[in-house]
């Protein structure tokens, strides 16, 4: 007899995310156990409760979801969880602090609907934030070239160094940092790009309409900011492959449908075995399989 599917939601915020809880229930978990104010220092005790309560053959029916508004704390919790496991005594884990992994995966897959990713020459605005970093990582992993932009040149360089270190030095020439402190600098960088992602803070316009329209090689513009004003001026939050001349535009809500599908499918996938760690790259592959299945 199969044990009930239990999802343990570890959240760094005081109150565990209602959004993540609803998605878990919609993904048909049997029981959802929620814990707030989780940090790396108190995560291991909670993980032990998941590891030692069921026979190894039933551990695939227990899984952990790590969320919360702080992506960096979520990453630290994830590392602590992995350190707690040994041998076959482990459960599957999904990392999606602030929705960064599922959002980045969905955004990159939206671009892939229009341009093969190995042909993408992208500008990632707000590239030093959690979503921007993951968009850059996923693009690099598919062979794209990426200009990672920030208002702070030193911070952009630091993030590029860390991404290159994580993904291998062979990617160094494909990832370049840019400090876009003024519009003239941005106009120069965007001139030869065919895709632009806006991943900055909510309510901040990063790309004004006149620069968007002057970028004649752009074929896809994706704005992940759902709070007015738009991150890319002229792109609506509800745009979903909205054609404007030779360019198609996506807004945050337009990307959101795919993000939700990926999130639910990733929860389903957690319960297929007991040794999965679903980070950005693994969640991207889940999304790509969904896209492939929908095109058949």
Short mmCIF file of N, CA, C and O in Angstrom, two decimals, residues 51-147:
data_model
loop_
_atom_site.label_atom_id
_atom_site.label_comp_id
_atom_site.label_asym_id
_atom_site.label_seq_id
_atom_site.Cartn_x
_atom_site.Cartn_y
_atom_site.Cartn_z
N UNK A 51 13.17 12.27 6.86
CA UNK A 51 14.04 11.16 6.44
C UNK A 51 13.78 9.87 7.20
O UNK A 51 13.91 8.78 6.64
N UNK A 52 13.46 9.98 8.49
CA UNK A 52 13.50 8.80 9.35
C UNK A 52 12.14 8.25 9.73
O UNK A 52 12.03 7.43 10.65
N UNK A 53 11.09 8.67 9.06
CA UNK A 53 9.76 8.24 9.48
C UNK A 53 9.14 7.19 8.57
O UNK A 53 8.12 6.60 8.92
N UNK A 54 9.76 6.96 7.42
CA UNK A 54 9.20 5.98 6.49
C UNK A 54 10.28 5.03 6.01
O UNK A 54 11.47 5.38 6.01
N UNK A 55 9.85 3.85 5.58
CA UNK A 55 10.79 2.89 5.01
C UNK A 55 11.38 3.46 3.72
O UNK A 55 10.74 4.27 3.05
N UNK A 56 12.60 3.05 3.38
CA UNK A 56 13.23 3.58 2.15
C UNK A 56 12.34 3.46 0.91
O UNK A 56 12.32 4.36 0.07
N UNK A 57 11.58 2.39 0.83
CA UNK A 57 10.73 2.21 -0.35
C UNK A 57 9.59 3.22 -0.43
O UNK A 57 9.00 3.42 -1.48
N UNK A 58 9.30 3.86 0.72
CA UNK A 58 8.19 4.83 0.75
C UNK A 58 8.67 6.28 0.79
O UNK A 58 7.84 7.20 0.80
N UNK A 59 9.98 6.48 0.82
CA UNK A 59 10.49 7.85 0.92
C UNK A 59 10.17 8.70 -0.30
O UNK A 59 10.16 9.93 -0.24
N UNK A 60 9.88 8.06 -1.43
CA UNK A 60 9.53 8.85 -2.61
C UNK A 60 8.18 9.55 -2.45
O UNK A 60 7.83 10.41 -3.25
N UNK A 61 7.45 9.16 -1.42
CA UNK A 61 6.15 9.81 -1.16
C UNK A 61 6.25 10.95 -0.16
O UNK A 61 5.23 11.48 0.30
N UNK A 62 7.49 11.28 0.22
CA UNK A 62 7.74 12.47 1.04
C UNK A 62 8.67 13.37 0.25
O UNK A 62 9.65 12.90 -0.36
N UNK A 63 8.39 14.68 0.21
CA UNK A 63 9.25 15.61 -0.53
C UNK A 63 9.27 16.95 0.19
O UNK A 63 8.42 17.24 1.04
N UNK A 64 10.28 17.75 -0.17
CA UNK A 64 10.47 19.06 0.48
C UNK A 64 10.44 20.15 -0.58
O UNK A 64 11.08 20.03 -1.63
N UNK A 65 9.72 21.21 -0.29
CA UNK A 65 9.70 22.41 -1.14
C UNK A 65 10.31 23.56 -0.34
O UNK A 65 9.86 23.84 0.78
N UNK A 66 11.31 24.22 -0.90
CA UNK A 66 11.96 25.36 -0.23
C UNK A 66 11.55 26.64 -0.94
O UNK A 66 11.83 26.83 -2.13
N UNK A 67 10.85 27.51 -0.21
CA UNK A 67 10.41 28.78 -0.78
C UNK A 67 10.78 29.94 0.12
O UNK A 67 11.77 29.88 0.86
N UNK A 68 9.99 31.01 0.04
CA UNK A 68 10.27 32.21 0.83
C UNK A 68 10.75 33.34 -0.06
O UNK A 68 11.23 33.11 -1.18
N UNK A 69 10.63 34.55 0.45
CA UNK A 69 10.97 35.72 -0.36
C UNK A 69 12.46 35.93 -0.52
O UNK A 69 12.90 36.62 -1.44
N UNK A 70 13.26 35.36 0.37
CA UNK A 70 14.72 35.51 0.27
C UNK A 70 15.31 34.32 -0.47
O UNK A 70 15.36 33.20 0.07
N UNK A 71 15.75 34.57 -1.68
CA UNK A 71 16.33 33.48 -2.48
C UNK A 71 17.64 33.00 -1.87
O UNK A 71 17.94 31.80 -1.85
N UNK A 72 18.43 33.93 -1.34
CA UNK A 72 19.74 33.54 -0.77
C UNK A 72 19.55 32.65 0.46
O UNK A 72 20.28 31.67 0.64
N UNK A 73 18.58 32.97 1.31
CA UNK A 73 18.31 32.11 2.46
C UNK A 73 17.82 30.74 1.99
O UNK A 73 18.21 29.70 2.52
N UNK A 74 16.97 30.75 0.97
CA UNK A 74 16.50 29.48 0.41
C UNK A 74 17.64 28.63 -0.12
O UNK A 74 17.65 27.40 0.05
N UNK A 75 18.61 29.28 -0.75
CA UNK A 75 19.78 28.53 -1.25
C UNK A 75 20.56 27.91 -0.09
O UNK A 75 21.02 26.77 -0.18
N UNK A 76 20.71 28.67 0.99
CA UNK A 76 21.43 28.14 2.16
C UNK A 76 20.67 26.98 2.79
O UNK A 76 21.27 25.98 3.20
N UNK A 77 19.35 27.09 2.84
CA UNK A 77 18.54 25.98 3.36
C UNK A 77 18.72 24.75 2.47
O UNK A 77 18.86 23.62 2.95
N UNK A 78 18.72 24.97 1.17
CA UNK A 78 18.90 23.86 0.24
C UNK A 78 20.22 23.14 0.46
O UNK A 78 20.28 21.90 0.43
N UNK A 79 21.29 23.90 0.69
CA UNK A 79 22.59 23.27 0.94
C UNK A 79 22.56 22.47 2.23
O UNK A 79 23.14 21.38 2.31
N UNK A 80 21.91 23.00 3.24
CA UNK A 80 21.82 22.29 4.52
C UNK A 80 21.03 20.99 4.36
O UNK A 80 21.38 19.96 4.94
N UNK A 81 19.97 21.04 3.59
CA UNK A 81 19.17 19.84 3.35
C UNK A 81 20.02 18.76 2.68
O UNK A 81 20.01 17.60 3.09
N UNK A 82 20.76 19.16 1.67
CA UNK A 82 21.58 18.17 0.95
C UNK A 82 22.64 17.56 1.88
O UNK A 82 22.98 16.38 1.76
N UNK A 83 23.16 18.36 2.80
CA UNK A 83 24.16 17.85 3.74
C UNK A 83 23.55 16.87 4.72
O UNK A 83 24.25 16.00 5.26
N UNK A 84 22.27 16.99 4.97
CA UNK A 84 21.62 16.10 5.94
C UNK A 84 21.40 14.69 5.39
O UNK A 84 21.33 13.72 6.16
N UNK A 85 21.33 14.54 4.09
CA UNK A 85 21.05 13.24 3.47
C UNK A 85 22.28 12.34 3.52
O UNK A 85 23.42 12.82 3.50
N UNK A 86 22.04 11.05 3.53
CA UNK A 86 23.14 10.09 3.37
C UNK A 86 22.58 8.82 2.74
O UNK A 86 21.44 8.42 3.00
N UNK A 87 23.42 8.17 1.92
CA UNK A 87 23.01 6.93 1.27
C UNK A 87 21.64 7.05 0.64
O UNK A 87 21.30 8.08 0.04
N UNK A 88 20.81 6.00 0.80
CA UNK A 88 19.46 6.06 0.22
C UNK A 88 18.47 6.80 1.11
O UNK A 88 17.29 6.92 0.74
N UNK A 89 18.92 7.26 2.27
CA UNK A 89 18.01 7.92 3.21
C UNK A 89 17.92 9.39 2.83
O UNK A 89 18.68 10.25 3.30
N UNK A 90 17.02 9.69 1.96
CA UNK A 90 16.85 11.04 1.44
C UNK A 90 15.47 11.17 0.82
O UNK A 90 14.81 10.16 0.52
N UNK A 91 15.05 12.40 0.61
CA UNK A 91 13.78 12.66 -0.08
C UNK A 91 14.05 13.71 -1.16
O UNK A 91 15.06 14.42 -1.12
N UNK A 92 13.18 13.81 -2.12
CA UNK A 92 13.37 14.77 -3.20
C UNK A 92 13.06 16.19 -2.73
O UNK A 92 12.24 16.41 -1.84
N UNK A 93 13.76 17.15 -3.36
CA UNK A 93 13.70 18.54 -2.93
C UNK A 93 13.51 19.44 -4.15
O UNK A 93 14.15 19.24 -5.19
N UNK A 94 12.66 20.45 -4.00
CA UNK A 94 12.50 21.48 -5.03
C UNK A 94 12.86 22.84 -4.43
O UNK A 94 12.36 23.20 -3.37
N UNK A 95 13.72 23.57 -5.12
CA UNK A 95 14.15 24.90 -4.69
C UNK A 95 13.50 25.95 -5.58
O UNK A 95 13.72 25.96 -6.80
N UNK A 96 12.70 26.82 -4.97
CA UNK A 96 12.05 27.86 -5.78
C UNK A 96 11.77 29.10 -4.94
O UNK A 96 10.63 29.61 -4.91
N UNK A 97 12.80 29.60 -4.26
CA UNK A 97 12.66 30.80 -3.48
C UNK A 97 12.14 31.96 -4.33
O UNK A 97 12.69 32.24 -5.39
N UNK A 98 11.08 32.58 -3.84
CA UNK A 98 10.45 33.73 -4.52
C UNK A 98 10.03 33.39 -5.95
O UNK A 98 9.89 34.30 -6.79
N UNK A 99 9.87 32.13 -6.24
CA UNK A 99 9.47 31.71 -7.59
C UNK A 99 10.53 31.95 -8.65
O UNK A 99 10.23 31.91 -9.85
N UNK A 100 11.78 32.15 -8.24
CA UNK A 100 12.81 32.54 -9.19
C UNK A 100 13.10 31.46 -10.23
O UNK A 100 13.28 31.77 -11.42
N UNK A 101 13.14 30.20 -9.80
CA UNK A 101 13.49 29.14 -10.75
C UNK A 101 12.37 28.89 -11.76
O UNK A 101 12.64 28.75 -12.96
N UNK A 102 11.15 28.81 -11.28
CA UNK A 102 10.05 28.54 -12.21
C UNK A 102 9.81 29.72 -13.14
O UNK A 102 9.49 29.54 -14.32
N UNK A 103 9.99 30.95 -12.61
CA UNK A 103 9.80 32.13 -13.46
C UNK A 103 10.87 32.20 -14.55
O UNK A 103 10.57 32.46 -15.72
N UNK A 104 12.12 32.00 -14.17
CA UNK A 104 13.21 32.05 -15.14
C UNK A 104 13.05 30.97 -16.20
O UNK A 104 13.25 31.22 -17.40
N UNK A 105 12.69 29.76 -15.77
CA UNK A 105 12.52 28.67 -16.74
C UNK A 105 11.42 29.01 -17.74
O UNK A 105 11.57 28.82 -18.95
N UNK A 106 10.30 29.55 -17.24
CA UNK A 106 9.19 29.88 -18.13
C UNK A 106 9.58 31.00 -19.10
O UNK A 106 9.24 30.94 -20.30
N UNK A 107 10.30 31.99 -18.62
CA UNK A 107 10.69 33.11 -19.49
C UNK A 107 11.60 32.63 -20.62
O UNK A 107 11.42 33.01 -21.79
N UNK A 108 12.57 31.81 -20.28
CA UNK A 108 13.50 31.32 -21.32
C UNK A 108 12.76 30.43 -22.32
O UNK A 108 13.01 30.49 -23.54
N UNK A 109 11.84 29.63 -21.83
CA UNK A 109 11.09 28.76 -22.75
C UNK A 109 10.13 29.55 -23.64
O UNK A 109 9.87 29.15 -24.77
N UNK A 110 9.64 30.68 -23.15
CA UNK A 110 8.83 31.55 -24.02
C UNK A 110 9.69 32.09 -25.17
O UNK A 110 9.25 32.13 -26.32
N UNK A 111 10.91 32.48 -24.86
CA UNK A 111 11.81 32.95 -25.92
C UNK A 111 12.10 31.83 -26.92
O UNK A 111 12.17 32.07 -28.14
N UNK A 112 12.24 30.61 -26.39
CA UNK A 112 12.57 29.47 -27.25
C UNK A 112 11.45 29.14 -28.24
O UNK A 112 11.69 28.45 -29.23
N UNK A 113 10.26 29.62 -27.98
CA UNK A 113 9.17 29.40 -28.94
C UNK A 113 9.40 30.16 -30.25
O UNK A 113 8.79 29.84 -31.27
N UNK A 114 10.29 31.13 -30.22
CA UNK A 114 10.47 32.01 -31.38
C UNK A 114 11.88 32.00 -31.96
O UNK A 114 12.05 32.28 -33.15
N UNK A 115 12.87 31.68 -31.15
CA UNK A 115 14.26 31.63 -31.61
C UNK A 115 14.95 30.43 -30.95
O UNK A 115 14.86 30.27 -29.73
N UNK A 116 15.64 29.60 -31.74
CA UNK A 116 16.42 28.52 -31.11
C UNK A 116 17.40 29.12 -30.10
O UNK A 116 18.08 30.11 -30.40
N UNK A 117 17.45 28.54 -28.92
CA UNK A 117 18.21 29.19 -27.84
C UNK A 117 19.70 29.32 -28.16
O UNK A 117 20.35 30.26 -27.70
N UNK A 118 20.23 28.40 -28.94
CA UNK A 118 21.66 28.51 -29.28
C UNK A 118 21.92 29.70 -30.21
O UNK A 118 23.08 30.11 -30.38
N UNK A 119 20.86 30.26 -30.79
CA UNK A 119 21.01 31.44 -31.64
C UNK A 119 20.66 32.74 -30.92
O UNK A 119 20.72 33.82 -31.52
N UNK A 120 20.32 32.63 -29.67
CA UNK A 120 19.92 33.82 -28.91
C UNK A 120 21.14 34.65 -28.53
O UNK A 120 22.16 34.13 -28.08
N UNK A 121 21.02 35.94 -28.74
CA UNK A 121 22.01 36.91 -28.29
C UNK A 121 21.24 37.89 -27.40
O UNK A 121 20.61 38.82 -27.88
N UNK A 122 21.27 37.63 -26.09
CA UNK A 122 20.30 38.26 -25.18
C UNK A 122 20.91 39.36 -24.34
O UNK A 122 22.09 39.31 -23.97
N UNK A 123 20.08 40.32 -24.02
CA UNK A 123 20.37 41.31 -22.99
C UNK A 123 19.45 41.01 -21.80
O UNK A 123 18.23 40.95 -21.97
N UNK A 124 20.05 40.79 -20.64
CA UNK A 124 19.27 40.53 -19.43
C UNK A 124 19.38 41.74 -18.52
O UNK A 124 20.43 41.98 -17.91
N UNK A 125 18.33 42.52 -18.48
CA UNK A 125 18.28 43.70 -17.60
C UNK A 125 17.89 43.26 -16.19
O UNK A 125 17.08 42.34 -16.03
N UNK A 126 18.44 43.91 -15.19
CA UNK A 126 18.23 43.43 -13.82
C UNK A 126 18.90 42.08 -13.64
O UNK A 126 18.42 41.23 -12.90
N UNK A 127 20.01 41.91 -14.30
CA UNK A 127 20.65 40.60 -14.37
C UNK A 127 21.32 40.15 -13.09
O UNK A 127 21.67 38.97 -12.97
N UNK A 128 21.48 41.05 -12.13
CA UNK A 128 22.12 40.62 -10.88
C UNK A 128 21.12 40.12 -9.85
O UNK A 128 21.51 39.61 -8.81
N UNK A 129 19.83 40.27 -10.12
CA UNK A 129 18.81 39.76 -9.22
C UNK A 129 18.64 38.25 -9.38
O UNK A 129 19.18 37.64 -10.30
N UNK A 130 17.86 37.63 -8.47
CA UNK A 130 17.71 36.16 -8.51
C UNK A 130 17.17 35.63 -9.84
O UNK A 130 17.69 34.65 -10.37
N UNK A 131 16.13 36.27 -10.38
CA UNK A 131 15.56 35.78 -11.63
C UNK A 131 16.53 36.05 -12.79
O UNK A 131 16.76 35.19 -13.64
N UNK A 132 17.12 37.24 -12.82
CA UNK A 132 18.06 37.57 -13.88
C UNK A 132 19.24 36.62 -13.93
O UNK A 132 19.66 36.19 -15.01
N UNK A 133 19.77 36.30 -12.77
CA UNK A 133 20.90 35.36 -12.74
C UNK A 133 20.50 34.00 -13.30
O UNK A 133 21.26 33.36 -14.04
N UNK A 134 19.31 33.56 -12.96
CA UNK A 134 18.87 32.25 -13.44
C UNK A 134 18.56 32.26 -14.93
O UNK A 134 18.83 31.30 -15.64
N UNK A 135 17.98 33.35 -15.42
CA UNK A 135 17.77 33.46 -16.86
C UNK A 135 19.11 33.37 -17.59
O UNK A 135 19.25 32.65 -18.59
N UNK A 136 20.11 34.07 -17.08
CA UNK A 136 21.44 34.03 -17.70
C UNK A 136 22.01 32.61 -17.67
O UNK A 136 22.55 32.13 -18.67
N UNK A 137 21.89 31.94 -16.54
CA UNK A 137 22.40 30.58 -16.41
C UNK A 137 21.74 29.64 -17.40
O UNK A 137 22.40 28.84 -18.09
N UNK A 138 20.42 29.72 -17.48
CA UNK A 138 19.68 28.81 -18.38
C UNK A 138 20.03 29.08 -19.83
O UNK A 138 20.18 28.15 -20.63
N UNK A 139 20.15 30.34 -20.20
CA UNK A 139 20.52 30.67 -21.57
C UNK A 139 21.91 30.15 -21.90
O UNK A 139 22.14 29.56 -22.96
N UNK A 140 22.86 30.39 -21.02
CA UNK A 140 24.22 29.91 -21.25
C UNK A 140 24.24 28.40 -21.42
O UNK A 140 24.97 27.87 -22.27
N UNK A 141 23.47 27.73 -20.59
CA UNK A 141 23.43 26.28 -20.66
C UNK A 141 22.92 25.75 -21.99
O UNK A 141 23.18 24.60 -22.35
N UNK A 142 22.22 26.58 -22.72
CA UNK A 142 21.68 26.19 -24.03
C UNK A 142 22.52 26.74 -25.19
O UNK A 142 22.11 26.67 -26.35
N UNK A 143 23.65 27.36 -24.86
CA UNK A 143 24.56 27.83 -25.91
C UNK A 143 24.34 29.26 -26.36
O UNK A 143 24.94 29.70 -27.34
N UNK A 144 23.50 30.01 -25.66
CA UNK A 144 23.23 31.39 -26.05
C UNK A 144 24.37 32.31 -25.59
O UNK A 144 25.20 31.94 -24.76
N UNK A 145 24.40 33.51 -26.16
CA UNK A 145 25.28 34.57 -25.70
C UNK A 145 24.44 35.53 -24.84
O UNK A 145 23.31 35.86 -25.20
N UNK A 146 25.03 36.00 -23.75
CA UNK A 146 24.26 36.79 -22.80
C UNK A 146 25.05 38.02 -22.35
O UNK A 146 26.20 37.91 -21.93
N UNK A 147 24.40 39.18 -22.45
CA UNK A 147 24.92 40.40 -21.84
C UNK A 147 24.13 40.62 -20.56
O UNK A 147 22.92 40.83 -20.60
#
